[in-house]
XYZ file of C-alpha atoms in Angstrom:
461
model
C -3.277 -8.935 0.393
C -5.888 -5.932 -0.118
C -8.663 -5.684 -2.890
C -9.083 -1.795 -3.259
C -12.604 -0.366 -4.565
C -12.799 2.708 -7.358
C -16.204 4.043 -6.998
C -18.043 7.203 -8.607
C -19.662 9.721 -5.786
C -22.119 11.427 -7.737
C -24.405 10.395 -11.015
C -21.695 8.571 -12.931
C -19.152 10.287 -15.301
C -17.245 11.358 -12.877
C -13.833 10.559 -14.547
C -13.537 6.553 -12.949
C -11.973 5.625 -15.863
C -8.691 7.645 -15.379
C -8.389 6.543 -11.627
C -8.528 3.084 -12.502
C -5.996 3.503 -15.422
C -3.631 5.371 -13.474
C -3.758 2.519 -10.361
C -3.935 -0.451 -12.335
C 0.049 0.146 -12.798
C -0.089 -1.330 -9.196
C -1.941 -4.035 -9.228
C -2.370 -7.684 -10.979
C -5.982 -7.644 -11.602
C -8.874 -5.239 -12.498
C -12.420 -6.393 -11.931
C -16.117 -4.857 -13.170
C -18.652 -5.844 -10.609
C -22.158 -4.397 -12.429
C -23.722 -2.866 -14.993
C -23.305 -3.413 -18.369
C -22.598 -1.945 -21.258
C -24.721 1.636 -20.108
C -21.140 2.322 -18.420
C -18.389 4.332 -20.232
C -15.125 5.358 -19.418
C -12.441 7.145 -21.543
C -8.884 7.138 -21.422
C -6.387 9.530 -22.951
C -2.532 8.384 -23.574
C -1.160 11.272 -25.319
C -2.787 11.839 -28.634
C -4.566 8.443 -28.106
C -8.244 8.161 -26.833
C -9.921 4.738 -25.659
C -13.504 4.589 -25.042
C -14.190 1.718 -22.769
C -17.818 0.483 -22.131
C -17.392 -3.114 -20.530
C -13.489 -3.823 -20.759
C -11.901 -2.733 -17.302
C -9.830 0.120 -17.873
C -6.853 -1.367 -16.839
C -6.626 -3.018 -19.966
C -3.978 -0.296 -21.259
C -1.269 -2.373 -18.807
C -0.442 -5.827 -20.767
C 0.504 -7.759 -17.475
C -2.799 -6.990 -16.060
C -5.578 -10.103 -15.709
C -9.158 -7.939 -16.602
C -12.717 -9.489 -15.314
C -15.874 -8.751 -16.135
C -17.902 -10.135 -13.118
C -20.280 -12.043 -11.796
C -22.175 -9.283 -11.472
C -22.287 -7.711 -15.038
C -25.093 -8.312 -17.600
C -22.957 -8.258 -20.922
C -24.128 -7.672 -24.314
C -21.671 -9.697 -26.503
C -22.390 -7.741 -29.557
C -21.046 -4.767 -27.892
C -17.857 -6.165 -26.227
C -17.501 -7.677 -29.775
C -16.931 -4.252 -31.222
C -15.143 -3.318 -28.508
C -12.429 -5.472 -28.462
C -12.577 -4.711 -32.226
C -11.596 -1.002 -31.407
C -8.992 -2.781 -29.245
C -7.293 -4.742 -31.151
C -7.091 -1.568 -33.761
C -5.426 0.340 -30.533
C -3.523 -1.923 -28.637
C -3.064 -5.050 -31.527
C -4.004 -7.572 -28.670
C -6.508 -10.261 -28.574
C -6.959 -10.568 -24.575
C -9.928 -12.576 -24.674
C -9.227 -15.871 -22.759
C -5.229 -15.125 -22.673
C -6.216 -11.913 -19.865
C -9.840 -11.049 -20.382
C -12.037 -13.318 -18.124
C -15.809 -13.295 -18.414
C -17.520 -14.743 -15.348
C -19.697 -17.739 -15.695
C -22.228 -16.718 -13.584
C -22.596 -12.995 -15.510
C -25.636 -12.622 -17.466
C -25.821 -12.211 -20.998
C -27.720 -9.213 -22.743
C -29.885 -10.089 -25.818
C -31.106 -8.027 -28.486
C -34.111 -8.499 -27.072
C -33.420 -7.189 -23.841
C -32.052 -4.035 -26.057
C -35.439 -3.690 -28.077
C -37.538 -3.507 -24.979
C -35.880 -0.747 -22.964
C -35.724 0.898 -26.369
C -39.236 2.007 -25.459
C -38.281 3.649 -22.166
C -39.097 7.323 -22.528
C -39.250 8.286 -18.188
C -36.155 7.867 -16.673
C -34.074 8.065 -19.463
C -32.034 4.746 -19.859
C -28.966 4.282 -22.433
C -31.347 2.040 -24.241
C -28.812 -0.526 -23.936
C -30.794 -3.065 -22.499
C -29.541 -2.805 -19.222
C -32.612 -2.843 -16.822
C -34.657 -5.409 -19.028
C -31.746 -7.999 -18.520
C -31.727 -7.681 -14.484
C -35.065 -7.676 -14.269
C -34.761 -11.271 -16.472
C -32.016 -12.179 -13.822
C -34.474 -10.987 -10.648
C -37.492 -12.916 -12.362
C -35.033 -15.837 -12.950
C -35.171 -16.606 -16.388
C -32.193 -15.230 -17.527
C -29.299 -16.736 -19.135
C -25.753 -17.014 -17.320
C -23.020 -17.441 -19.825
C -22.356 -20.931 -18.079
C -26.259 -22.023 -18.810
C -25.552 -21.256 -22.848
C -24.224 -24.668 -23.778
C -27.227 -26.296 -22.090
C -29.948 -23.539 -23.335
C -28.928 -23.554 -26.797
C -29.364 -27.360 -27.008
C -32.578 -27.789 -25.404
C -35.781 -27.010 -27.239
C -38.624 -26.935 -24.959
C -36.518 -24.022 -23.338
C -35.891 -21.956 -26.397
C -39.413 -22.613 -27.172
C -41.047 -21.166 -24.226
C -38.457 -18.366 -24.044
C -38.979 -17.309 -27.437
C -42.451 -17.140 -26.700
C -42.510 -15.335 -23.664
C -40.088 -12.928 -25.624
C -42.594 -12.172 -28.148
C -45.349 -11.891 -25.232
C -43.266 -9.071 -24.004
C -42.306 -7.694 -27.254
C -46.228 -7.468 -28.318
C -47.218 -5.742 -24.678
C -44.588 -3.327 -25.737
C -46.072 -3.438 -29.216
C -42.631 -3.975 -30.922
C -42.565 -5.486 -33.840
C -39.396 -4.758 -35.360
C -35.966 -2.912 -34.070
C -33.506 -1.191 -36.849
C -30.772 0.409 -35.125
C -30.197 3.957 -36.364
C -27.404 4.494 -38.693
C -25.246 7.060 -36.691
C -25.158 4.226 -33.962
C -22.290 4.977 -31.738
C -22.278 1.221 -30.484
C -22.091 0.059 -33.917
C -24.732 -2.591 -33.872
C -25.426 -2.392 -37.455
C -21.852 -3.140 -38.045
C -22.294 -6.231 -36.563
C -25.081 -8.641 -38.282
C -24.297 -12.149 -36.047
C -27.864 -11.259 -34.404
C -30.424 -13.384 -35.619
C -33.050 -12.059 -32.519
C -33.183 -8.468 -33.136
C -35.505 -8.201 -36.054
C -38.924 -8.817 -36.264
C -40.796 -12.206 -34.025
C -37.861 -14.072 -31.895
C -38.028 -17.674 -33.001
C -36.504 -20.711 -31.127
C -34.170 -20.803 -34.203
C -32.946 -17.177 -33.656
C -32.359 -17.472 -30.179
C -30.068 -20.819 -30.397
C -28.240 -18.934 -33.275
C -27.702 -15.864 -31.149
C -26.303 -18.619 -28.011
C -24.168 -20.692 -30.542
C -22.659 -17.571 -31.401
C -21.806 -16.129 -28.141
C -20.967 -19.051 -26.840
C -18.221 -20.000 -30.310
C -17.008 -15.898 -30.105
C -16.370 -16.395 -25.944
C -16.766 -19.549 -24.258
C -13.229 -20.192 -24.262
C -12.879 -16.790 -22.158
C -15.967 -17.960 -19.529
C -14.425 -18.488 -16.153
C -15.385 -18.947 -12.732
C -13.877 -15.555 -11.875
C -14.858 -15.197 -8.821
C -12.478 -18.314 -7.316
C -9.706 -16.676 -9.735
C -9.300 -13.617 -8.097
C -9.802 -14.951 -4.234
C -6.971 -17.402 -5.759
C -4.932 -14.019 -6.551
C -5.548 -12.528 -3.380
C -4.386 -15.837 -1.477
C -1.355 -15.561 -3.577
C -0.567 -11.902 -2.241
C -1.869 -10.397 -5.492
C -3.367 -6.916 -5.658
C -6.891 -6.488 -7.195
C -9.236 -3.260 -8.265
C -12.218 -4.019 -8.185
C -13.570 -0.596 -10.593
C -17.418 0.402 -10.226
C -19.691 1.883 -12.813
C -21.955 4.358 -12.748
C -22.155 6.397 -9.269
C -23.694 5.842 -5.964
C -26.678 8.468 -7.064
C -27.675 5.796 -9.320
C -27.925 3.187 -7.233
C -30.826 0.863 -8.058
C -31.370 1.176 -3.712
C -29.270 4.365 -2.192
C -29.909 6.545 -5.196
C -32.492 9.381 -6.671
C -34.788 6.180 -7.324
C -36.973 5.536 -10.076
C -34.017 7.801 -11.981
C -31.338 5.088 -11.643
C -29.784 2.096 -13.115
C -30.363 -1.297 -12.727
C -27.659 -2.095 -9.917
C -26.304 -1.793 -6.935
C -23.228 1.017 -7.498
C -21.407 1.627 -4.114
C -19.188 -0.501 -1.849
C -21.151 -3.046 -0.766
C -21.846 -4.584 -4.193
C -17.745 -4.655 -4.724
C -16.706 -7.524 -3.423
C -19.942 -9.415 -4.017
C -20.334 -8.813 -7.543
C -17.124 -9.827 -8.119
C -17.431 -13.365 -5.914
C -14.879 -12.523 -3.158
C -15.747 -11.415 0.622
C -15.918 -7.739 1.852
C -13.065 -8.592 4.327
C -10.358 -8.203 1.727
C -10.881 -4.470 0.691
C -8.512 -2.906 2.628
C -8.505 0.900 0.847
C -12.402 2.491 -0.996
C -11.775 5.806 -3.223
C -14.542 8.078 -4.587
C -14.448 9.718 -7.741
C -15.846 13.185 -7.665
C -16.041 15.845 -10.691
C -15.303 19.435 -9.803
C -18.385 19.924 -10.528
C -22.071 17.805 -10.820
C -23.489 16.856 -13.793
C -26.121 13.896 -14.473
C -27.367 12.540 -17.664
C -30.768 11.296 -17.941
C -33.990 12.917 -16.392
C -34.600 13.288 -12.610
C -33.971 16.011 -10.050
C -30.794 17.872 -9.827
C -31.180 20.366 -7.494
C -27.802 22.645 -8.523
C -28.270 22.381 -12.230
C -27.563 25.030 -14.108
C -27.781 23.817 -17.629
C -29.837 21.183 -19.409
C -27.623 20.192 -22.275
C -30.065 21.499 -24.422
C -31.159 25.481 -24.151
C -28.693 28.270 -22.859
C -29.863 28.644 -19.405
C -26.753 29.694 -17.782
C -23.607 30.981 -18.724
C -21.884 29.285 -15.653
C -23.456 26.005 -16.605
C -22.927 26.138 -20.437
C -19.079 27.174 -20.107
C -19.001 23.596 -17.526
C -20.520 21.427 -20.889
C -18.503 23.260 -23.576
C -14.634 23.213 -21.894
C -15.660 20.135 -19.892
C -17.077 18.272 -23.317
C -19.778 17.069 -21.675
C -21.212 14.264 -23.818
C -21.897 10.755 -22.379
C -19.040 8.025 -23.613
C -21.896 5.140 -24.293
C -24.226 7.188 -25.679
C -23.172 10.635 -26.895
C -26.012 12.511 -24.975
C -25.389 15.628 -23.569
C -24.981 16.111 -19.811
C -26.855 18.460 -17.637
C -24.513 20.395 -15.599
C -24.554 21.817 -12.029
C -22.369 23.706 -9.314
C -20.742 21.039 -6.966
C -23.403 19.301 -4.697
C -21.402 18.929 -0.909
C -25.087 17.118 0.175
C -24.797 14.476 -3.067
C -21.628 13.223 -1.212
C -22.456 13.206 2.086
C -24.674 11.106 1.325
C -22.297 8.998 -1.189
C -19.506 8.643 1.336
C -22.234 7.580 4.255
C -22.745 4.853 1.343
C -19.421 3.896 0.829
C -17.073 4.937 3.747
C -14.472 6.913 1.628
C -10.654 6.675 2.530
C -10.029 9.509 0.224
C -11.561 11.197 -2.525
C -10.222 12.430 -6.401
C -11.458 15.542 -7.701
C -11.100 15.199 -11.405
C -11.455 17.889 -14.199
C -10.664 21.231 -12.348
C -9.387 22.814 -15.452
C -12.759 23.312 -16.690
C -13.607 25.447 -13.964
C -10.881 28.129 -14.912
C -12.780 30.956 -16.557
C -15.548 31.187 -14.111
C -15.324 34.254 -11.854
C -17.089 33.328 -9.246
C -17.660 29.445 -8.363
C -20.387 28.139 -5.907
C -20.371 25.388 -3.793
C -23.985 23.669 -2.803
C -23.485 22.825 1.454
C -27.334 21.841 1.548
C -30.865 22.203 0.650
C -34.107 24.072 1.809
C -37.899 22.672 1.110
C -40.488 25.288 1.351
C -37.538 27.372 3.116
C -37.080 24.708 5.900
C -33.258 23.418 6.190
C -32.237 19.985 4.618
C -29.233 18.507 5.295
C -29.381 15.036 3.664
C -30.797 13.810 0.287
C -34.393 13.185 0.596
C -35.377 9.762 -0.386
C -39.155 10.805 -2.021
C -38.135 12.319 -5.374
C -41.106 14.407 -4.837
C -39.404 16.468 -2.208
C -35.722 15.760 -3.804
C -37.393 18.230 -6.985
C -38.331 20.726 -4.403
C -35.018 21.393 -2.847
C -33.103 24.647 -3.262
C -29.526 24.558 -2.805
C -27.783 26.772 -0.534
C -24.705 27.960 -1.517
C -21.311 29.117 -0.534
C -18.747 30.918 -2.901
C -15.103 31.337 -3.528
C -13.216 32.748 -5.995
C -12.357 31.710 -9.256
C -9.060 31.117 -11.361
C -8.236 31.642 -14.764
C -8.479 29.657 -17.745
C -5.952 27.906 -18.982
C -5.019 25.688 -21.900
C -4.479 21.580 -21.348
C -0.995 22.085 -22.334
C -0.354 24.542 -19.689
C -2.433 22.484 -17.156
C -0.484 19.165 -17.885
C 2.746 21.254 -17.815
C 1.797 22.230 -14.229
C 0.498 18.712 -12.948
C 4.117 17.398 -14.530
C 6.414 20.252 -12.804
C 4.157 18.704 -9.319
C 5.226 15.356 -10.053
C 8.600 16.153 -10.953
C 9.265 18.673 -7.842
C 6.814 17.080 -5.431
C 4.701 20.282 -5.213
C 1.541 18.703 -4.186
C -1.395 21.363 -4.433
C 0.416 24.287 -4.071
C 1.277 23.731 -7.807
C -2.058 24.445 -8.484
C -3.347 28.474 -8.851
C -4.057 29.878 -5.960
C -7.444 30.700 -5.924
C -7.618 27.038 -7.179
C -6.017 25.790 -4.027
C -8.652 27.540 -2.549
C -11.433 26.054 -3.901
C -10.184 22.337 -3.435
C -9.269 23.264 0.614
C -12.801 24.692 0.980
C -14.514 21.505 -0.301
C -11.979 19.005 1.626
C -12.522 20.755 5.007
C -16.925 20.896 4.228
C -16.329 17.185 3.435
C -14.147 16.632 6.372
C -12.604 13.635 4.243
C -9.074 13.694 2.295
C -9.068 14.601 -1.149
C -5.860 12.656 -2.700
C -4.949 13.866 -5.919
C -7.006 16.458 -8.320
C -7.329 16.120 -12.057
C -6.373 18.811 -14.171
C -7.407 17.341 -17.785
C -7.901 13.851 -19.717
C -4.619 13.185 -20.360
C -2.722 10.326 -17.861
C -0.442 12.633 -16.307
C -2.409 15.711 -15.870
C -3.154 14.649 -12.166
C -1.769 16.304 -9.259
C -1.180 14.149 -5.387
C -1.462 15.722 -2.788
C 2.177 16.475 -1.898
């Protein structure tokens, strides 16, 4: 039976979360397959929001097995908190009943977290992220199945402690105190002996024991799990983080995460083979926004300074805030050359084109179908990021629809479900713009998001 792969087409935040949520009704298992805790997706249930940064967000559906891969570096503070909020929301403890942590995921330390809090070029979550691959691609990381033997073996926690403090001093770090408006909540969580001051052998074996009391029982071999579900005839999701612009290899490079994001990483940061994904859907935002810095050749408004109305209208009705870190997104026209290039990655069955409602308003709305450098054509993403800042988009229009409220939208994308209007349920001159960007893609889009809510999504009929 088929795996099928969630992925995001453009620089992350394109509205994953919902997809997943709305297909894990469908299937037995949901599995993360990279990144960490720099991912966020939000889910809306009525009046009810859940911010998710490393729980799979088909955790809303109680008969669903959740994974956090093999792939994944995993800051246990953080999913700590998390399946605080959780429990608060849903009254479950999952955690080795339905939440599976892979043995061979790495762990993120506060000390990971304290060195990328000194990144200030390509504009990281500070999470810790890319300082806890490159532990895992120097190979000195920690797995969650090496904890047991680290934490009980002193020559190791001596020489990793003082490596740690080699890097710490390069860095010139000597302390780390979280700020208090924290929207991680680190400070309301004091089980971490390593994240003040020099990291001691001591500290470090605390930090282990702890992780390793909190969730050992919930450390599987996940990968032999869900090829044991799939040889059963159960359904998987295997749901992707970030987007494939961010790709540590296929994206707008240095101005990426950590990991790979797109198709091929699926399958093997989860521990099964590519053979069993049988259906791969983008995520795409009616528009393009990125957060971070790097080049972004349609933007139109930097989250900061009123540079266009277009653009500011996008981050004010689209709330455009990042879920992990509260930073405000930079916001663009749609970028046709962005997923070219995403579904040449990926091999897209079909596509979702979430949060069209925020376009309503705009009188005129612009569609990017390619680039020029020094006025010659480009067709295709270039990989220097040199010429990438030099592009100019090149635009076609349609155009636009009116505002309306979310009520009114979800009372549209219910009378669709309800009557089986497909599209034409949507306005016209909104119909218009989602035919113009399906037949530039020449790829199917499947269903179009008309707000955060579960049910404001329209199929195609």
């Amino acid at each position: 039976m088929p795996a099928t792969v969630v992925l995001g087409a453009q620089w992350g935040d394109e509205g994953k979360g919902k997809m997943v949520d709305q297909l894990a009704s469908e299937v037995s298992w949901v599995a993360r397959f990279q990144g960490g805790n720099n991912a966020g997706h939000t889910i809306v249930i009525g009046d009810r929001t859940l911010k998710l940064n490393h729980l799979p967000s088909g955790i809303t559906y109680p008969e669903c097995q959740l994974v956090l891969g093999d792939g994944m570096v995993i800051d246990p503070w953080t999913l700590e908190k998390e399946l605080q909020d959780w429990y608060a929301f849903g009254a479950e403890r999952p955690e080795g009943v339905r939440l599976w942590i892979s043995e061979r995921a790495h762990v993120n330390l506060p000390f990971h977290r304290r060195i990328d809090g000194t990144d200030t070029k390509i504009g990281t979550t500070k999470r810790g992220i890319g300082p806890c691959y490159g532990d895992k691609i120097e190979r000195v990381g920690v797995r969650f199945c090496d904890i047991p033997s680290r934490m009980a073996d002193s020559e190791w926690l001596s020489y990793t402690a003082e490596r740690m403090n080699a890097r710490l001093d390069l860095f010139g770090i000597k302390d780390t105190v979280p700020s208090a408006d924290d929207p991680v909540g680190w400070n309301t969580i004091s089980r971490q002996a390593s994240l003040h001051g020099e990291v001691t052998p001591q500290s470090l074996a605390l930090d282990l024991s702890w992780i390793w009391q909190r969730f050992g029982h919930a450390v599987a071999p996940t990968g032999l799990m869900l090829d044991m579900a799939l040889k059963q005839g159960e359904n998987i999701l295997l749901e992707g983080a970030q987007g494939c612009l961010l790709d540590i290899d296929q994206g707008t490079f240095p101005f990426v995460t950590s990991s790979v994001t797109s198709r091929g990483n699926a399958t093997h940061g989860a521990g099964i083979h590519p053979g069993h994904v049988e259906k791969t859907y983008g995520v795409v935002k009616a528009y393009t926004t990125r957060v971070g810095e790097g080049p972004f050749p349609t933007e139109l408004y930097d989250g900061k300074e009123m540079s266009d109305a277009d653009g500011k209208h996008m981050a004010d009705v689209g709330h455009e805030f990042g879920t992990t870190t509260g930073r405000p997104r930079r916001c663009g026209w749609l970028d046709l050359t962005v997923l070219r290039h995403a579904h040449r990655m990926n091999g897209f069955d079909g596509v979702t084109l979430t949060k069209l409602d925020v376009l309503g308003g705009i009188s005129e709305l612009k569609i990017c179908v390619g680039y020029t450098i020094d006025g010659e054509p480009c067709h295709e993403v270039p990989a220097d990021i040199g010429r990438l800042a030099k592009c100019e988009p090149v635009y076609e229009s349609v155009p636009g629809f009116e505002a309306l409220s979310l009520s009114e939208w979800l009372n549209i994308a219910r009378t669709a479900a309800r009557d089986g209007a497909g599209f034409s349920a949507l306005p016209e001159n909104a119909q218009a713009y989602v035919d113009k960007i399906e037949r530039l893609l020449g790829f199917p889009i499947i269903s179009v998001g008309v707000g955060p809510d579960r049910e404001a999504t329209i199929e195609r009929k």
